[in-house]
Amino acid sequence: MTNILILGGTTEARQLAGKLAARADLAVTLSLAGRTESPIAQGVPLRVGGFGGAQGLAAYLKETGTALLIDATHPYAARISANAAEAAGQAGVPILALRRPSWEPVAGDRWTLVDSVAEAATALGTAPRRVFLAIGRQEAGAFEAAPQHHYLIRSVDPVEPKLAVPDAIYLLARGPFPEADERALLESHGIEAIVSKNSGGEATYGKIAAARALGIDVIMVRRPSVPDVPSADAVDQLAAKVDHLFEPVAERGV
Ligand SMILES: NC(=O)c1ccc[n+]([C@@H]2O[C@H](COP(=O)([O-])OP(=O)(O)OC[C@H]3O[C@@H](n4cnc5c(N)ncnc54)[C@H](OP(=O)(O)O)[C@@H]3O)[C@@H](O)[C@H]2O)c1
């Protein structure tokens, strides 16, 4: 058996794990950080929690005889991506990354590009606005620096503690979020600006398309830089690279 470790936390990681696990000669383990309280079933063996930095990950790769590391984490999970590249080098294990292409602005988009969530809070301006925060819960606290705005905050798990701002509504939801639903949400809350990460992919693009249709400003947080390792844009391409490295012997019986 060939052991493969997939660093996940994304839909694509789950899809890739399922696809590779169909091969009888691959033993696939999916790794999650453990941020989400009730992650959806992943369908392959899981391990949960940090490794203890690049060194911890390198040790794990050696101990488990992992033959390939796949970084399929979220584009904004920069630390684990950096650790993955470093650990693969330390352990002498090949690495592949699934790098979801960024969204590109098109005619009608009203994007302001910023380098961080903190900068996004400033970019909203001083006058009070009705703002939709769609950046997840981990960095929502940065908007306490701009308490004059009304916030609609959507996340998979509750934002705890709640923000120290006078006017915020919390919405718990897990994507995908179709454009029509996003449009209805933006209209019903009278949203004037959206703060978004450039996640790429279809699942969360609905709000961007809806903002364009409604003429709403988007404060777009630029992606952090991640190491330049061999990569693919999509699940099928990455699976083909794995087939190239480890020629398939057989599919698992059904
Ligand atoms: N950031 C986002 O916007 C976002 C959005 C959706 C999903 N996610 C997913 O949520 C997870 C955490 O994101 P983050 O922004 O906190 O990442 P991060 O800042 O890059 O990682 C922080 C630490 O969390 C641990 N970690 C992260 N991903 C892991 C994984 N897949 N398996 C085991 N340990 C992991 C590592 O701890 P050690 O150093 O101890 O190994 C890492 O150093 C990622 O798996 C990512 O794919 C993130």
PDB file of C-alpha atoms and ligand atoms in Angstrom:
ATOM      1  CA  MET A   1       0.000   0.000   0.000  1.00  0.00           C
ATOM      2  CA  THR A   2       1.101   3.547  -0.693  1.00  0.00           C
ATOM      3  CA  ASN A   3       0.330   5.964   2.140  1.00  0.00           C
ATOM      4  CA  ILE A   4      -0.935   9.411   1.145  1.00  0.00           C
ATOM      5  CA  LEU A   5      -1.653  12.249   3.559  1.00  0.00           C
ATOM      6  CA  ILE A   6      -4.050  14.963   2.401  1.00  0.00           C
ATOM      7  CA  LEU A   7      -4.103  18.207   4.370  1.00  0.00           C
ATOM      8  CA  GLY A   8      -7.736  19.238   4.053  1.00  0.00           C
ATOM      9  CA  GLY A   9     -10.483  21.458   5.379  1.00  0.00           C
ATOM     10  CA  THR A  10     -11.941  22.154   1.944  1.00  0.00           C
ATOM     11  CA  THR A  11     -14.574  20.548  -0.271  1.00  0.00           C
ATOM     12  CA  GLU A  12     -11.912  19.697  -2.842  1.00  0.00           C
ATOM     13  CA  ALA A  13      -9.805  17.883  -0.249  1.00  0.00           C
ATOM     14  CA  ARG A  14     -12.784  15.697   0.597  1.00  0.00           C
ATOM     15  CA  GLN A  15     -13.523  15.042  -3.081  1.00  0.00           C
ATOM     16  CA  LEU A  16      -9.890  14.222  -3.804  1.00  0.00           C
ATOM     17  CA  ALA A  17      -9.701  11.874  -0.823  1.00  0.00           C
ATOM     18  CA  GLY A  18     -12.778  10.017  -2.054  1.00  0.00           C
ATOM     19  CA  LYS A  19     -11.378   9.741  -5.558  1.00  0.00           C
ATOM     20  CA  LEU A  20      -7.966   8.471  -4.477  1.00  0.00           C
ATOM     21  CA  ALA A  21      -9.479   6.114  -1.882  1.00  0.00           C
ATOM     22  CA  ALA A  22     -11.229   4.295  -4.738  1.00  0.00           C
ATOM     23  CA  ARG A  23      -7.805   2.925  -5.705  1.00  0.00           C
ATOM     24  CA  ALA A  24      -7.068  -0.364  -3.962  1.00  0.00           C
ATOM     25  CA  ASP A  25      -3.339   0.349  -3.736  1.00  0.00           C
ATOM     26  CA  LEU A  26      -3.568   3.716  -1.950  1.00  0.00           C
ATOM     27  CA  ALA A  27      -4.141   4.238   1.784  1.00  0.00           C
ATOM     28  CA  VAL A  28      -5.450   7.777   2.088  1.00  0.00           C
ATOM     29  CA  THR A  29      -5.601   9.726   5.346  1.00  0.00           C
ATOM     30  CA  LEU A  30      -7.257  13.131   5.497  1.00  0.00           C
ATOM     31  CA  SER A  31      -6.035  15.654   8.051  1.00  0.00           C
ATOM     32  CA  LEU A  32      -8.225  18.409   9.518  1.00  0.00           C
ATOM     33  CA  ALA A  33      -7.163  21.238  11.804  1.00  0.00           C
ATOM     34  CA  GLY A  34     -10.192  20.626  14.012  1.00  0.00           C
ATOM     35  CA  ARG A  35     -11.616  24.145  13.720  1.00  0.00           C
ATOM     36  CA  THR A  36     -15.147  23.090  12.756  1.00  0.00           C
ATOM     37  CA  GLU A  37     -17.207  21.659  15.601  1.00  0.00           C
ATOM     38  CA  SER A  38     -19.071  19.112  13.482  1.00  0.00           C
ATOM     39  CA  PRO A  39     -17.261  18.626  10.177  1.00  0.00           C
ATOM     40  CA  ILE A  40     -19.228  16.814   7.497  1.00  0.00           C
ATOM     41  CA  ALA A  41     -18.390  13.135   6.981  1.00  0.00           C
ATOM     42  CA  GLN A  42     -15.226  12.844   4.937  1.00  0.00           C
ATOM     43  CA  GLY A  43     -15.544   9.199   3.882  1.00  0.00           C
ATOM     44  CA  VAL A  44     -11.885   8.253   4.485  1.00  0.00           C
ATOM     45  CA  PRO A  45      -9.739   7.734   7.602  1.00  0.00           C
ATOM     46  CA  LEU A  46      -9.293  11.045   9.424  1.00  0.00           C
ATOM     47  CA  ARG A  47      -6.775  12.539  11.785  1.00  0.00           C
ATOM     48  CA  VAL A  48      -7.609  15.808  13.518  1.00  0.00           C
ATOM     49  CA  GLY A  49      -5.481  18.571  15.052  1.00  0.00           C
ATOM     50  CA  GLY A  50      -2.165  20.319  14.455  1.00  0.00           C
ATOM     51  CA  PHE A  51       1.114  18.439  14.036  1.00  0.00           C
ATOM     52  CA  GLY A  52       3.253  20.877  16.008  1.00  0.00           C
ATOM     53  CA  GLY A  53       4.720  22.934  13.185  1.00  0.00           C
ATOM     54  CA  ALA A  54       6.766  21.820  10.184  1.00  0.00           C
ATOM     55  CA  GLN A  55       8.985  19.620  12.350  1.00  0.00           C
ATOM     56  CA  GLY A  56       5.989  17.812  13.814  1.00  0.00           C
ATOM     57  CA  LEU A  57       4.564  17.246  10.349  1.00  0.00           C
ATOM     58  CA  ALA A  58       7.923  15.984   9.057  1.00  0.00           C
ATOM     59  CA  ALA A  59       8.083  13.539  11.978  1.00  0.00           C
ATOM     60  CA  TYR A  60       4.517  12.373  11.247  1.00  0.00           C
ATOM     61  CA  LEU A  61       5.378  11.783   7.580  1.00  0.00           C
ATOM     62  CA  LYS A  62       8.354   9.634   8.541  1.00  0.00           C
ATOM     63  CA  GLU A  63       6.564   7.701  11.292  1.00  0.00           C
ATOM     64  CA  THR A  64       3.663   6.815   9.034  1.00  0.00           C
ATOM     65  CA  GLY A  65       5.812   6.009   6.000  1.00  0.00           C
ATOM     66  CA  THR A  66       3.865   8.550   3.967  1.00  0.00           C
ATOM     67  CA  ALA A  67       4.888   8.428   0.297  1.00  0.00           C
ATOM     68  CA  LEU A  68       3.101  11.600  -0.830  1.00  0.00           C
ATOM     69  CA  LEU A  69       1.851  14.746   0.922  1.00  0.00           C
ATOM     70  CA  ILE A  70      -0.984  16.678  -0.675  1.00  0.00           C
ATOM     71  CA  ASP A  71      -1.740  20.224   0.449  1.00  0.00           C
ATOM     72  CA  ALA A  72      -5.424  20.757  -0.304  1.00  0.00           C
ATOM     73  CA  THR A  73      -6.018  23.388   2.371  1.00  0.00           C
ATOM     74  CA  HIS A  74      -7.872  26.670   1.948  1.00  0.00           C
ATOM     75  CA  PRO A  75      -6.030  29.431   0.032  1.00  0.00           C
ATOM     76  CA  TYR A  76      -5.928  31.554   3.222  1.00  0.00           C
ATOM     77  CA  ALA A  77      -4.492  28.772   5.389  1.00  0.00           C
ATOM     78  CA  ALA A  78      -0.976  30.056   4.703  1.00  0.00           C
ATOM     79  CA  ARG A  79       0.790  28.672   7.741  1.00  0.00           C
ATOM     80  CA  ILE A  80      -0.070  25.033   7.134  1.00  0.00           C
ATOM     81  CA  SER A  81       0.844  25.411   3.437  1.00  0.00           C
ATOM     82  CA  ALA A  82       4.249  26.807   4.391  1.00  0.00           C
ATOM     83  CA  ASN A  83       4.702  24.037   6.964  1.00  0.00           C
ATOM     84  CA  ALA A  84       3.716  21.409   4.398  1.00  0.00           C
ATOM     85  CA  ALA A  85       6.379  22.516   1.920  1.00  0.00           C
ATOM     86  CA  GLU A  86       9.026  22.678   4.623  1.00  0.00           C
ATOM     87  CA  ALA A  87       8.079  19.325   6.178  1.00  0.00           C
ATOM     88  CA  ALA A  88       8.039  17.563   2.807  1.00  0.00           C
ATOM     89  CA  GLY A  89      11.554  18.858   2.187  1.00  0.00           C
ATOM     90  CA  GLN A  90      12.743  17.787   5.643  1.00  0.00           C
ATOM     91  CA  ALA A  91      11.230  14.295   5.354  1.00  0.00           C
ATOM     92  CA  GLY A  92      12.210  13.812   1.704  1.00  0.00           C
ATOM     93  CA  VAL A  93       8.571  13.175   0.746  1.00  0.00           C
ATOM     94  CA  PRO A  94       7.135  14.519  -2.531  1.00  0.00           C
ATOM     95  CA  ILE A  95       4.443  17.187  -2.219  1.00  0.00           C
ATOM     96  CA  LEU A  96       1.611  18.246  -4.524  1.00  0.00           C
ATOM     97  CA  ALA A  97      -0.775  21.131  -3.885  1.00  0.00           C
ATOM     98  CA  LEU A  98      -4.318  21.778  -4.967  1.00  0.00           C
ATOM     99  CA  ARG A  99      -4.379  25.516  -5.652  1.00  0.00           C
ATOM    100  CA  ARG A 100      -7.863  26.755  -6.464  1.00  0.00           C
ATOM    101  CA  PRO A 101      -7.644  29.618  -8.996  1.00  0.00           C
ATOM    102  CA  SER A 102      -8.565  33.082  -7.691  1.00  0.00           C
ATOM    103  CA  TRP A 103     -11.646  34.939  -8.818  1.00  0.00           C
ATOM    104  CA  GLU A 104     -10.844  37.755 -11.235  1.00  0.00           C
ATOM    105  CA  PRO A 105     -12.867  40.981 -11.314  1.00  0.00           C
ATOM    106  CA  VAL A 106     -15.144  41.441 -14.335  1.00  0.00           C
ATOM    107  CA  ALA A 107     -17.018  44.460 -15.712  1.00  0.00           C
ATOM    108  CA  GLY A 108     -19.481  45.770 -13.146  1.00  0.00           C
ATOM    109  CA  ASP A 109     -17.554  44.528 -10.109  1.00  0.00           C
ATOM    110  CA  ARG A 110     -16.826  47.212  -7.488  1.00  0.00           C
ATOM    111  CA  TRP A 111     -13.859  45.672  -5.701  1.00  0.00           C
ATOM    112  CA  THR A 112     -11.437  47.375  -3.350  1.00  0.00           C
ATOM    113  CA  LEU A 113      -8.358  45.189  -2.846  1.00  0.00           C
ATOM    114  CA  VAL A 114      -6.747  45.067   0.591  1.00  0.00           C
ATOM    115  CA  ASP A 115      -3.938  42.975   2.060  1.00  0.00           C
ATOM    116  CA  SER A 116      -5.504  41.919   5.337  1.00  0.00           C
ATOM    117  CA  VAL A 117      -8.759  41.694   7.227  1.00  0.00           C
ATOM    118  CA  ALA A 118      -7.576  44.543   9.479  1.00  0.00           C
ATOM    119  CA  GLU A 119      -7.059  46.705   6.394  1.00  0.00           C
ATOM    120  CA  ALA A 120     -10.569  45.761   5.220  1.00  0.00           C
ATOM    121  CA  ALA A 121     -12.003  47.194   8.443  1.00  0.00           C
ATOM    122  CA  THR A 122     -10.312  50.529   7.673  1.00  0.00           C
ATOM    123  CA  ALA A 123     -11.305  50.414   3.988  1.00  0.00           C
ATOM    124  CA  LEU A 124     -14.997  50.417   4.958  1.00  0.00           C
ATOM    125  CA  GLY A 125     -14.547  54.116   5.785  1.00  0.00           C
ATOM    126  CA  THR A 126     -15.654  56.242   8.687  1.00  0.00           C
ATOM    127  CA  ALA A 127     -19.338  56.710   7.802  1.00  0.00           C
ATOM    128  CA  PRO A 128     -21.598  53.925   9.149  1.00  0.00           C
ATOM    129  CA  ARG A 129     -22.485  51.300   6.550  1.00  0.00           C
ATOM    130  CA  ARG A 130     -24.435  48.058   6.461  1.00  0.00           C
ATOM    131  CA  VAL A 131     -21.723  45.434   5.999  1.00  0.00           C
ATOM    132  CA  PHE A 132     -21.836  41.715   5.243  1.00  0.00           C
ATOM    133  CA  LEU A 133     -18.807  39.918   6.700  1.00  0.00           C
ATOM    134  CA  ALA A 134     -18.194  36.692   4.795  1.00  0.00           C
ATOM    135  CA  ILE A 135     -14.671  35.929   5.939  1.00  0.00           C
ATOM    136  CA  GLY A 136     -15.313  33.176   8.479  1.00  0.00           C
ATOM    137  CA  ARG A 137     -15.199  33.533  12.241  1.00  0.00           C
ATOM    138  CA  GLN A 138     -11.461  33.391  12.948  1.00  0.00           C
ATOM    139  CA  GLU A 139     -10.692  36.981  12.009  1.00  0.00           C
ATOM    140  CA  ALA A 140     -14.061  38.655  12.577  1.00  0.00           C
ATOM    141  CA  GLY A 141     -12.670  40.333  15.709  1.00  0.00           C
ATOM    142  CA  ALA A 142     -10.732  42.780  13.516  1.00  0.00           C
ATOM    143  CA  PHE A 143     -13.985  44.677  12.891  1.00  0.00           C
ATOM    144  CA  GLU A 144     -14.203  45.755  16.527  1.00  0.00           C
ATOM    145  CA  ALA A 145     -11.858  48.496  15.284  1.00  0.00           C
ATOM    146  CA  ALA A 146     -14.758  49.868  13.194  1.00  0.00           C
ATOM    147  CA  PRO A 147     -17.750  49.703  15.579  1.00  0.00           C
ATOM    148  CA  GLN A 148     -19.735  52.366  13.712  1.00  0.00           C
ATOM    149  CA  HIS A 149     -20.966  49.897  11.084  1.00  0.00           C
ATOM    150  CA  HIS A 150     -23.912  47.535  11.184  1.00  0.00           C
ATOM    151  CA  TYR A 151     -22.646  43.986  10.622  1.00  0.00           C
ATOM    152  CA  LEU A 152     -24.221  40.838   9.247  1.00  0.00           C
ATOM    153  CA  ILE A 153     -21.723  38.087  10.092  1.00  0.00           C
ATOM    154  CA  ARG A 154     -21.974  34.636   8.546  1.00  0.00           C
ATOM    155  CA  SER A 155     -19.922  31.661   9.708  1.00  0.00           C
ATOM    156  CA  VAL A 156     -20.114  27.865   9.935  1.00  0.00           C
ATOM    157  CA  ASP A 157     -19.581  27.857  13.710  1.00  0.00           C
ATOM    158  CA  PRO A 158     -20.628  30.602  16.145  1.00  0.00           C
ATOM    159  CA  VAL A 159     -18.380  33.630  16.588  1.00  0.00           C
ATOM    160  CA  GLU A 160     -17.314  33.416  20.233  1.00  0.00           C
ATOM    161  CA  PRO A 161     -16.984  35.770  21.965  1.00  0.00           C
ATOM    162  CA  LYS A 162     -19.401  38.017  20.123  1.00  0.00           C
ATOM    163  CA  LEU A 163     -17.911  41.193  18.689  1.00  0.00           C
ATOM    164  CA  ALA A 164     -17.728  44.233  20.934  1.00  0.00           C
ATOM    165  CA  VAL A 165     -19.762  46.327  18.482  1.00  0.00           C
ATOM    166  CA  PRO A 166     -23.253  47.699  19.155  1.00  0.00           C
ATOM    167  CA  ASP A 167     -24.943  46.450  16.001  1.00  0.00           C
ATOM    168  CA  ALA A 168     -24.294  42.932  14.691  1.00  0.00           C
ATOM    169  CA  ILE A 169     -26.447  40.062  13.463  1.00  0.00           C
ATOM    170  CA  TYR A 170     -25.011  36.531  13.373  1.00  0.00           C
ATOM    171  CA  LEU A 171     -25.954  33.953  10.804  1.00  0.00           C
ATOM    172  CA  LEU A 172     -24.842  30.316  10.937  1.00  0.00           C
ATOM    173  CA  ALA A 173     -24.652  28.630   7.553  1.00  0.00           C
ATOM    174  CA  ARG A 174     -22.445  26.323   5.520  1.00  0.00           C
ATOM    175  CA  GLY A 175     -22.068  26.770   1.755  1.00  0.00           C
ATOM    176  CA  PRO A 176     -22.579  26.337  -1.105  1.00  0.00           C
ATOM    177  CA  PHE A 177     -24.495  29.603  -1.392  1.00  0.00           C
ATOM    178  CA  PRO A 178     -26.348  30.065  -4.712  1.00  0.00           C
ATOM    179  CA  GLU A 179     -26.441  33.557  -6.237  1.00  0.00           C
ATOM    180  CA  ALA A 180     -30.226  33.928  -5.984  1.00  0.00           C
ATOM    181  CA  ASP A 181     -30.134  33.201  -2.229  1.00  0.00           C
ATOM    182  CA  GLU A 182     -27.225  35.588  -1.742  1.00  0.00           C
ATOM    183  CA  ARG A 183     -29.042  38.316  -3.614  1.00  0.00           C
ATOM    184  CA  ALA A 184     -32.121  37.858  -1.424  1.00  0.00           C
ATOM    185  CA  LEU A 185     -29.934  37.979   1.702  1.00  0.00           C
ATOM    186  CA  LEU A 186     -28.140  41.162   0.605  1.00  0.00           C
ATOM    187  CA  GLU A 187     -31.417  42.854  -0.279  1.00  0.00           C
ATOM    188  CA  SER A 188     -33.291  41.838   2.849  1.00  0.00           C
ATOM    189  CA  HIS A 189     -30.496  43.211   5.077  1.00  0.00           C
ATOM    190  CA  GLY A 190     -29.953  46.349   2.969  1.00  0.00           C
ATOM    191  CA  ILE A 191     -26.256  45.485   2.621  1.00  0.00           C
ATOM    192  CA  GLU A 192     -24.031  48.251   1.227  1.00  0.00           C
ATOM    193  CA  ALA A 193     -20.614  46.552   1.373  1.00  0.00           C
ATOM    194  CA  ILE A 194     -19.296  42.984   1.540  1.00  0.00           C
ATOM    195  CA  VAL A 195     -15.975  41.915   3.018  1.00  0.00           C
ATOM    196  CA  SER A 196     -14.765  38.750   1.306  1.00  0.00           C
ATOM    197  CA  LYS A 197     -11.722  36.588   0.864  1.00  0.00           C
ATOM    198  CA  ASN A 198     -10.781  35.655  -2.685  1.00  0.00           C
ATOM    199  CA  SER A 199     -11.602  32.013  -2.069  1.00  0.00           C
ATOM    200  CA  GLY A 200     -12.079  31.039  -5.711  1.00  0.00           C
ATOM    201  CA  GLY A 201     -14.388  28.224  -6.814  1.00  0.00           C
ATOM    202  CA  GLU A 202     -18.141  28.164  -7.290  1.00  0.00           C
ATOM    203  CA  ALA A 203     -19.435  27.446  -3.789  1.00  0.00           C
ATOM    204  CA  THR A 204     -19.056  30.975  -2.416  1.00  0.00           C
ATOM    205  CA  TYR A 205     -19.012  33.000  -5.650  1.00  0.00           C
ATOM    206  CA  GLY A 206     -22.762  33.696  -5.416  1.00  0.00           C
ATOM    207  CA  LYS A 207     -22.281  36.737  -3.163  1.00  0.00           C
ATOM    208  CA  ILE A 208     -19.757  38.237  -5.597  1.00  0.00           C
ATOM    209  CA  ALA A 209     -22.101  37.824  -8.562  1.00  0.00           C
ATOM    210  CA  ALA A 210     -25.029  39.146  -6.507  1.00  0.00           C
ATOM    211  CA  ALA A 211     -22.963  42.178  -5.401  1.00  0.00           C
ATOM    212  CA  ARG A 212     -22.183  42.926  -9.047  1.00  0.00           C
ATOM    213  CA  ALA A 213     -25.869  42.714  -9.991  1.00  0.00           C
ATOM    214  CA  LEU A 214     -26.871  44.996  -7.117  1.00  0.00           C
ATOM    215  CA  GLY A 215     -23.966  47.491  -7.454  1.00  0.00           C
ATOM    216  CA  ILE A 216     -22.643  46.655  -3.989  1.00  0.00           C
ATOM    217  CA  ASP A 217     -19.016  47.352  -2.990  1.00  0.00           C
ATOM    218  CA  VAL A 218     -16.790  44.371  -2.225  1.00  0.00           C
ATOM    219  CA  ILE A 219     -13.738  44.781  -0.021  1.00  0.00           C
ATOM    220  CA  MET A 220     -11.643  41.853  -1.258  1.00  0.00           C
ATOM    221  CA  VAL A 221      -8.851  40.607   0.983  1.00  0.00           C
ATOM    222  CA  ARG A 222      -5.936  39.506  -1.211  1.00  0.00           C
ATOM    223  CA  ARG A 223      -4.607  35.986  -0.851  1.00  0.00           C
ATOM    224  CA  PRO A 224      -1.544  35.395   1.281  1.00  0.00           C
ATOM    225  CA  SER A 225       1.483  34.032  -0.528  1.00  0.00           C
ATOM    226  CA  VAL A 226       2.020  30.283  -0.371  1.00  0.00           C
ATOM    227  CA  PRO A 227       5.051  28.198  -1.385  1.00  0.00           C
ATOM    228  CA  ASP A 228       5.630  27.388  -5.007  1.00  0.00           C
ATOM    229  CA  VAL A 229       5.284  23.586  -5.105  1.00  0.00           C
ATOM    230  CA  PRO A 230       4.046  21.337  -7.951  1.00  0.00           C
ATOM    231  CA  SER A 231       0.319  21.940  -8.104  1.00  0.00           C
ATOM    232  CA  ALA A 232      -2.943  21.460  -9.959  1.00  0.00           C
ATOM    233  CA  ASP A 233      -6.011  23.698 -10.237  1.00  0.00           C
ATOM    234  CA  ALA A 234      -8.670  21.077  -9.728  1.00  0.00           C
ATOM    235  CA  VAL A 235      -9.355  17.673  -8.213  1.00  0.00           C
ATOM    236  CA  ASP A 236      -9.244  15.681 -11.481  1.00  0.00           C
ATOM    237  CA  GLN A 237      -5.911  17.194 -12.532  1.00  0.00           C
ATOM    238  CA  LEU A 238      -4.397  16.499  -9.144  1.00  0.00           C
ATOM    239  CA  ALA A 239      -5.682  12.902  -9.182  1.00  0.00           C
ATOM    240  CA  ALA A 240      -4.075  12.499 -12.631  1.00  0.00           C
ATOM    241  CA  LYS A 241      -0.756  13.679 -11.184  1.00  0.00           C
ATOM    242  CA  VAL A 242      -1.081  11.066  -8.440  1.00  0.00           C
ATOM    243  CA  ASP A 243      -1.795   8.385 -11.080  1.00  0.00           C
ATOM    244  CA  HIS A 244       1.346   9.535 -12.858  1.00  0.00           C
ATOM    245  CA  LEU A 245       3.436   9.159  -9.690  1.00  0.00           C
ATOM    246  CA  PHE A 246       1.879   5.853  -8.614  1.00  0.00           C
ATOM    247  CA  GLU A 247       0.447   3.998 -11.577  1.00  0.00           C
ATOM    248  CA  PRO A 248      -2.953   2.535 -10.653  1.00  0.00           C
ATOM    249  CA  VAL A 249      -3.009  -1.225 -10.086  1.00  0.00           C
ATOM    250  CA  ALA A 250      -6.718  -1.756  -9.503  1.00  0.00           C
ATOM    251  CA  GLU A 251      -9.914  -0.076  -8.355  1.00  0.00           C
ATOM    252  CA  ARG A 252     -11.331  -1.180  -5.027  1.00  0.00           C
ATOM    253  CA  GLY A 253     -14.011  -3.842  -5.470  1.00  0.00           C
ATOM    254  CA  VAL A 254     -17.619  -2.694  -5.059  1.00  0.00           C
TER     255      VAL A 254
HETATM  256  N1  LIG B   1      -8.395  30.362   6.630  1.00  0.00           N
HETATM  257  C1  LIG B   1      -9.548  30.219   6.007  1.00  0.00           C
HETATM  258  O1  LIG B   1     -10.145  31.189   5.511  1.00  0.00           O
HETATM  259  C2  LIG B   1     -10.192  28.847   5.869  1.00  0.00           C
HETATM  260  C3  LIG B   1     -11.428  28.724   5.239  1.00  0.00           C
HETATM  261  C4  LIG B   1     -11.989  27.456   5.091  1.00  0.00           C
HETATM  262  C5  LIG B   1     -11.337  26.358   5.574  1.00  0.00           C
HETATM  263  N2  LIG B   1     -10.124  26.506   6.172  1.00  0.00           N
HETATM  264  C6  LIG B   1      -9.439  25.278   6.653  1.00  0.00           C
HETATM  265  O2  LIG B   1      -9.318  25.349   8.043  1.00  0.00           O
HETATM  266  C7  LIG B   1      -8.067  24.811   8.463  1.00  0.00           C
HETATM  267  C8  LIG B   1      -7.368  25.803   9.380  1.00  0.00           C
HETATM  268  O3  LIG B   1      -7.191  27.038   8.708  1.00  0.00           O
HETATM  269  P1  LIG B   1      -6.239  28.154   9.281  1.00  0.00           P
HETATM  270  O4  LIG B   1      -6.469  29.402   8.510  1.00  0.00           O
HETATM  271  O5  LIG B   1      -6.315  28.163  10.771  1.00  0.00           O
HETATM  272  O6  LIG B   1      -4.819  27.547   8.870  1.00  0.00           O
HETATM  273  P2  LIG B   1      -3.341  28.065   9.172  1.00  0.00           P
HETATM  274  O7  LIG B   1      -3.365  29.389   9.846  1.00  0.00           O
HETATM  275  O8  LIG B   1      -2.564  27.914   7.943  1.00  0.00           O
HETATM  276  O9  LIG B   1      -2.851  26.938  10.188  1.00  0.00           O
HETATM  277  C9  LIG B   1      -2.669  27.161  11.573  1.00  0.00           C
HETATM  278  C10 LIG B   1      -2.286  25.844  12.211  1.00  0.00           C
HETATM  279  O10 LIG B   1      -3.391  24.950  12.229  1.00  0.00           O
HETATM  280  C11 LIG B   1      -2.958  23.624  11.996  1.00  0.00           C
HETATM  281  N3  LIG B   1      -3.588  23.143  10.745  1.00  0.00           N
HETATM  282  C12 LIG B   1      -4.098  23.874   9.724  1.00  0.00           C
HETATM  283  N4  LIG B   1      -4.638  23.081   8.796  1.00  0.00           N
HETATM  284  C13 LIG B   1      -4.455  21.812   9.212  1.00  0.00           C
HETATM  285  C14 LIG B   1      -4.802  20.547   8.683  1.00  0.00           C
HETATM  286  N5  LIG B   1      -5.467  20.424   7.520  1.00  0.00           N
HETATM  287  N6  LIG B   1      -4.449  19.439   9.396  1.00  0.00           N
HETATM  288  C15 LIG B   1      -3.796  19.558  10.589  1.00  0.00           C
HETATM  289  N7  LIG B   1      -3.452  20.725  11.131  1.00  0.00           N
HETATM  290  C16 LIG B   1      -3.774  21.848  10.461  1.00  0.00           C
HETATM  291  C17 LIG B   1      -1.450  23.681  11.914  1.00  0.00           C
HETATM  292  O11 LIG B   1      -0.980  23.483  13.244  1.00  0.00           O
HETATM  293  P3  LIG B   1       0.462  22.856  13.556  1.00  0.00           P
HETATM  294  O12 LIG B   1       1.462  23.905  13.194  1.00  0.00           O
HETATM  295  O13 LIG B   1       0.406  22.518  14.997  1.00  0.00           O
HETATM  296  O14 LIG B   1       0.608  21.624  12.678  1.00  0.00           O
HETATM  297  C18 LIG B   1      -1.204  25.097  11.460  1.00  0.00           C
HETATM  298  O15 LIG B   1       0.088  25.589  11.772  1.00  0.00           O
HETATM  299  C19 LIG B   1      -7.271  24.464   7.205  1.00  0.00           C
HETATM  300  O16 LIG B   1      -7.253  23.053   7.109  1.00  0.00           O
HETATM  301  C20 LIG B   1      -8.038  25.125   6.079  1.00  0.00           C
HETATM  302  O17 LIG B   1      -8.019  24.352   4.902  1.00  0.00           O
HETATM  303  C21 LIG B   1      -9.550  27.733   6.338  1.00  0.00           C
END
